[in-house]
Coordinates of C-alpha atoms and ligand atoms in Angstrom, one line a residue:
M1 CA 69.4 -165.8 13.4
K2 CA 66.2 -163.6 13.6
P3 CA 63.5 -164.4 11.0
E4 CA 63.2 -162.0 8.1
P5 CA 60.1 -159.8 8.0
E6 CA 57.6 -160.8 5.3
L7 CA 55.6 -158.5 3.1
S8 CA 54.0 -159.5 -0.2
L9 CA 53.1 -157.0 -2.9
Q10 CA 49.4 -157.5 -1.9
D11 CA 50.4 -156.6 1.7
V12 CA 52.0 -153.4 0.3
E13 CA 48.7 -152.6 -1.5
D14 CA 46.8 -153.1 1.8
I15 CA 49.2 -150.9 3.8
V16 CA 49.0 -148.2 1.1
E17 CA 45.2 -148.3 1.5
V18 CA 45.4 -148.2 5.3
I19 CA 47.7 -145.1 5.1
H20 CA 45.4 -143.4 2.6
S21 CA 42.2 -143.9 4.6
N22 CA 43.7 -143.1 8.0
F23 CA 46.3 -140.4 7.3
G24 CA 45.4 -139.0 4.0
Y25 CA 48.7 -139.7 2.3
D26 CA 48.4 -141.3 -1.1
F27 CA 51.2 -143.7 -2.0
K28 CA 49.2 -145.5 -4.7
G29 CA 51.3 -144.0 -7.5
Y30 CA 54.6 -145.0 -6.0
A31 CA 56.6 -147.8 -7.7
R32 CA 55.7 -150.9 -5.8
A33 CA 59.1 -152.7 -5.6
S34 CA 60.8 -149.6 -4.1
L35 CA 57.9 -149.1 -1.6
Q36 CA 58.1 -152.8 -0.6
R37 CA 61.9 -152.5 0.0
R38 CA 61.4 -149.4 2.2
M39 CA 58.6 -151.0 4.2
L40 CA 60.6 -154.1 4.8
R41 CA 63.5 -151.9 6.0
V42 CA 61.2 -150.1 8.5
M43 CA 59.9 -153.5 9.6
D44 CA 63.4 -154.9 10.1
T45 CA 64.4 -151.8 12.2
L46 CA 61.4 -152.1 14.4
N47 CA 61.5 -155.9 14.6
I48 CA 58.0 -156.2 13.0
K49 CA 57.5 -159.5 11.3
T50 CA 54.2 -159.4 9.5
A51 CA 51.9 -157.0 7.5
G52 CA 49.3 -157.3 10.3
Q53 CA 51.9 -156.1 12.9
L54 CA 52.9 -153.3 10.6
Q55 CA 49.3 -152.1 10.4
D56 CA 48.9 -152.4 14.2
F57 CA 52.0 -150.3 14.6
L58 CA 50.8 -147.6 12.2
L59 CA 47.4 -147.3 13.9
G60 CA 48.8 -147.7 17.4
T61 CA 50.3 -144.3 18.4
D62 CA 50.2 -140.8 17.1
C63 CA 53.9 -140.7 16.3
A64 CA 54.1 -144.1 14.5
F65 CA 52.9 -142.7 11.2
N66 CA 55.4 -139.8 11.4
Y67 CA 58.2 -142.3 11.9
F68 CA 56.9 -144.3 9.0
L69 CA 56.7 -141.3 6.7
E70 CA 60.2 -140.2 7.6
H71 CA 61.6 -143.6 6.7
I72 CA 59.4 -144.6 3.7
T73 CA 60.8 -141.8 1.4
V74 CA 64.3 -142.0 0.1
N75 CA 65.9 -138.8 1.3
V76 CA 69.5 -139.2 -0.1
T77 CA 70.8 -135.8 -1.3
E78 CA 74.0 -133.9 -1.6
M79 CA 75.2 -130.3 -2.3
F80 CA 76.2 -129.9 -5.9
R81 CA 75.0 -133.4 -6.7
D82 CA 76.1 -134.2 -10.3
P83 CA 78.5 -131.3 -10.6
E84 CA 78.2 -131.3 -14.5
F85 CA 74.5 -130.5 -14.0
Y86 CA 75.3 -127.4 -11.9
K87 CA 77.9 -126.4 -14.5
I88 CA 75.1 -126.1 -17.1
I89 CA 72.8 -124.3 -14.6
R90 CA 75.7 -121.8 -14.0
S91 CA 76.6 -121.3 -17.7
T92 CA 73.3 -121.6 -19.5
V93 CA 70.3 -121.0 -17.2
I94 CA 71.5 -118.4 -14.7
P95 CA 72.3 -115.8 -17.5
I96 CA 68.7 -116.1 -18.7
L97 CA 67.3 -115.9 -15.1
A98 CA 69.3 -112.6 -14.7
S99 CA 66.9 -110.9 -17.1
Y100 CA 64.0 -111.2 -14.7
P101 CA 63.4 -108.5 -12.0
I102 CA 62.3 -111.2 -9.5
I103 CA 63.6 -114.7 -9.9
K104 CA 61.3 -117.5 -8.6
I105 CA 62.6 -121.0 -8.3
W106 CA 61.0 -124.1 -6.9
H107 CA 62.8 -127.2 -5.6
A108 CA 60.1 -129.9 -5.5
G109 CA 61.2 -132.9 -3.3
C110 CA 64.1 -130.9 -1.9
S111 CA 64.8 -133.4 1.0
T112 CA 66.9 -131.6 3.6
G113 CA 67.7 -128.6 1.5
E114 CA 71.2 -129.4 0.1
E115 CA 70.1 -128.8 -3.5
V116 CA 68.5 -125.4 -2.4
F117 CA 71.6 -124.3 -0.6
S118 CA 73.6 -125.1 -3.8
M119 CA 71.4 -123.0 -5.9
A120 CA 71.5 -120.1 -3.4
I121 CA 75.3 -120.2 -3.7
L122 CA 75.1 -120.1 -7.5
L123 CA 72.7 -117.1 -7.4
H124 CA 74.9 -115.4 -4.8
E125 CA 77.9 -115.8 -7.0
A126 CA 76.0 -114.3 -9.9
G127 CA 74.9 -111.4 -7.8
L128 CA 71.2 -112.5 -8.1
L129 CA 70.3 -113.9 -4.7
Q130 CA 68.8 -110.7 -3.3
R131 CA 66.2 -110.7 -6.0
S132 CA 65.5 -114.4 -5.9
R133 CA 62.8 -116.3 -4.0
I134 CA 63.7 -120.0 -3.7
Y135 CA 61.0 -122.4 -2.5
G136 CA 62.1 -125.8 -1.2
T137 CA 59.2 -128.2 -0.6
D138 CA 59.0 -131.8 0.4
V139 CA 56.2 -134.2 1.5
N140 CA 58.3 -135.2 4.5
H141 CA 58.0 -132.5 7.2
V142 CA 61.0 -133.8 9.1
N143 CA 63.1 -133.0 6.0
I144 CA 61.6 -129.5 5.9
E145 CA 62.4 -128.8 9.5
K146 CA 66.0 -129.9 9.0
A147 CA 66.2 -127.7 5.8
K148 CA 64.9 -124.7 7.7
Q149 CA 67.8 -125.1 10.3
G150 CA 70.5 -125.2 7.6
I151 CA 72.6 -127.6 9.7
L152 CA 74.6 -130.3 8.0
P153 CA 77.2 -132.8 9.2
L154 CA 80.8 -131.5 9.1
E155 CA 82.0 -134.9 7.7
V156 CA 80.2 -134.4 4.3
M157 CA 81.6 -131.0 3.7
K158 CA 84.8 -132.3 2.1
D159 CA 82.8 -134.1 -0.6
Y160 CA 80.5 -131.1 -1.1
T161 CA 83.6 -128.8 -1.5
H162 CA 84.8 -131.3 -4.2
N163 CA 81.5 -131.2 -5.9
Y164 CA 81.4 -127.4 -5.8
M165 CA 84.8 -127.2 -7.4
Q166 CA 83.9 -129.8 -10.1
S167 CA 80.8 -127.7 -10.9
G168 CA 83.0 -124.7 -11.7
G169 CA 83.0 -123.0 -8.3
V170 CA 86.1 -120.9 -7.8
H171 CA 85.5 -119.3 -4.4
D172 CA 86.5 -120.5 -1.0
F173 CA 83.6 -122.9 -0.2
A174 CA 84.3 -122.7 3.5
T175 CA 83.1 -119.1 3.6
Y176 CA 79.6 -120.4 2.9
Y177 CA 79.2 -122.1 6.3
S178 CA 80.5 -122.0 9.9
A179 CA 81.6 -125.2 11.7
R180 CA 80.4 -126.0 15.2
Y181 CA 81.8 -129.2 16.6
K182 CA 80.7 -131.9 14.3
Q183 CA 78.2 -129.8 12.4
V184 CA 78.1 -126.8 10.1
I185 CA 75.5 -124.2 9.6
I186 CA 74.9 -122.7 6.2
D187 CA 75.6 -118.9 6.2
K188 CA 72.5 -116.9 7.2
K189 CA 72.9 -114.6 4.2
L190 CA 72.5 -117.5 1.8
R191 CA 69.4 -118.7 3.6
S192 CA 67.6 -115.3 3.8
N193 CA 65.6 -115.7 0.6
L194 CA 64.8 -119.4 1.0
I195 CA 61.3 -120.5 1.9
F196 CA 60.9 -124.2 3.0
A197 CA 57.4 -125.7 3.3
Q198 CA 55.6 -129.0 3.1
H199 CA 54.0 -129.8 -0.2
N200 CA 52.8 -133.1 -1.5
L201 CA 53.3 -133.6 -5.3
V202 CA 50.6 -136.2 -5.3
A203 CA 47.8 -134.1 -3.8
D204 CA 48.8 -130.4 -3.7
Q205 CA 48.3 -127.9 -6.4
V206 CA 50.2 -125.1 -8.2
F207 CA 51.1 -122.4 -5.7
N208 CA 53.1 -119.9 -7.7
E209 CA 54.7 -119.3 -11.1
F210 CA 58.4 -120.1 -11.5
Q211 CA 61.1 -119.5 -14.0
L212 CA 63.0 -122.6 -12.9
I213 CA 61.7 -125.8 -11.3
F214 CA 64.0 -128.5 -9.9
C215 CA 62.6 -132.0 -9.3
R216 CA 65.6 -134.2 -9.2
N217 CA 65.6 -137.9 -8.1
V218 CA 61.9 -137.8 -7.1
L219 CA 60.0 -139.0 -10.2
I220 CA 62.0 -142.3 -10.2
Y221 CA 59.9 -143.4 -7.2
F222 CA 56.6 -142.8 -9.0
N223 CA 54.8 -144.9 -11.5
K224 CA 54.2 -143.7 -15.1
E225 CA 50.7 -142.3 -14.3
L226 CA 51.9 -140.3 -11.3
Q227 CA 55.0 -139.1 -13.2
N228 CA 52.7 -137.7 -16.0
K229 CA 50.5 -136.0 -13.5
V230 CA 53.4 -134.4 -11.7
V231 CA 55.1 -133.2 -14.9
K232 CA 51.8 -131.6 -15.9
L233 CA 51.8 -129.8 -12.5
F234 CA 55.3 -128.5 -13.3
Y235 CA 54.1 -127.4 -16.8
D236 CA 51.3 -125.4 -15.1
S237 CA 53.7 -123.9 -12.5
L238 CA 56.2 -122.7 -15.1
A239 CA 56.3 -119.3 -16.7
P240 CA 56.5 -119.3 -20.5
L241 CA 60.1 -120.3 -21.4
G242 CA 60.7 -121.5 -17.8
Y243 CA 63.1 -124.3 -17.1
L244 CA 62.5 -127.8 -15.7
A245 CA 65.5 -129.7 -14.3
L246 CA 65.1 -133.4 -13.6
G247 CA 67.5 -136.0 -12.2
S248 CA 70.0 -138.0 -14.2
K249 CA 67.8 -141.1 -14.5
E250 CA 64.6 -139.1 -15.3
T251 CA 63.3 -137.9 -18.6
M252 CA 60.4 -135.9 -20.2
H253 CA 60.5 -138.0 -23.3
Y254 CA 57.6 -140.3 -22.5
T255 CA 55.2 -137.8 -20.9
P256 CA 52.2 -136.3 -22.7
V257 CA 53.6 -132.8 -22.4
K258 CA 56.9 -133.7 -24.1
H259 CA 56.1 -131.5 -27.1
D260 CA 55.6 -128.5 -24.9
F261 CA 59.3 -128.7 -23.8
A262 CA 62.6 -128.4 -25.6
T263 CA 65.7 -130.2 -24.4
V264 CA 68.3 -127.6 -23.3
D265 CA 71.0 -130.1 -22.3
K266 CA 71.6 -133.8 -21.8
E267 CA 71.8 -133.0 -18.1
K268 CA 68.0 -133.3 -18.1
I269 CA 67.3 -129.6 -18.4
Y270 CA 64.2 -128.8 -20.3
R271 CA 62.5 -125.5 -21.3
R272 CA 58.8 -124.8 -21.7
I273 CA 58.3 -123.7 -25.2
K274 CA 54.4 -123.7 -25.5
Ligands
SAM301 C1 66.1 -138.9 -3.2 S1 65.4 -137.4 -2.5 C2 65.9 -136.2 -3.7 C3 66.4 -134.9 -3.1 C4 67.0 -133.9 -4.0 N1 66.0 -133.4 -5.0 C5 68.2 -134.4 -4.8 O1 68.1 -134.8 -5.9 O2 69.3 -134.5 -4.1 C6 63.7 -137.6 -2.9 C7 62.8 -136.6 -2.1 O3 61.5 -136.7 -2.7 C8 60.6 -136.5 -1.6 N2 59.2 -136.9 -2.0 C9 58.8 -138.2 -2.2 N3 57.5 -138.2 -2.5 C10 57.1 -136.9 -2.6 C11 55.9 -136.2 -2.8 N4 54.8 -136.9 -3.1 N5 55.8 -134.9 -2.8 C12 57.0 -134.2 -2.5 N6 58.1 -134.7 -2.2 C13 58.2 -136.1 -2.3 C14 61.2 -137.3 -0.5 O4 60.6 -137.0 0.7 C15 62.6 -137.0 -0.7 O5 63.0 -136.0 0.2

């Protein structure tokens, strides 16, 4: 049996410091236990046994850090993830968005784009996609490159079709993509108003004003202080009466800007009221 890699919480601190000073990425505000689990997984895959070896690996070659960055973030995503959430977006938020001449939406931490493609479908079905600009950003540039391609594995489409129908979708979901061997490509028409770019919620600033911001299943990986900072960034990026949509395990309740938002729905949809 091969020995397990070892990494104490102090080792995690040291690696975080090495990453910050050598590559400029700041993971100080990430929840430690989750970061430790992810680092251990990378070590296990690469057969690295100690924190010292992990540091040597990171500083060894140009592509080592890119590999690390790709695997240190949790990238799990789905189209129409939490269908009930999309039902509320469809019934409550989209009719309000329809009143704007140009609709601007930001998906912060969009992973490989599935959430953005889902929103593009909702806007298309409401006849609003042509006047929408949807920005999908992520810290992980590998995710962004995948999102730009709009290619997904064929095997997940059955689940995504199910999610779509559960979310109230009534069209033929298969018309939104074309299958090629074991992959599908999302219809070009749906992707025409999508802009994917790298953006780091820890270090980067407001870059536009939006009527709707999604940041789902991202804040759970941050500590309280970083969550507060990022929620403030969203407040500053939202138009008056703009919407903020968080993930099912996330909440605005304990942040300093909680009184600036009203709860729209238990599906973690909030509205900027101040
Ligand atoms: C679990 S995925 C969530 C994807 C999608 N929002 C969803 O709910 O299906 C978390 C994403 O947050 C991104 N992320 C983590 N830290 C980030 C940061 N500092 N800035 C921007 N994105 C970040 C990760 O790269 C990953 O793609």
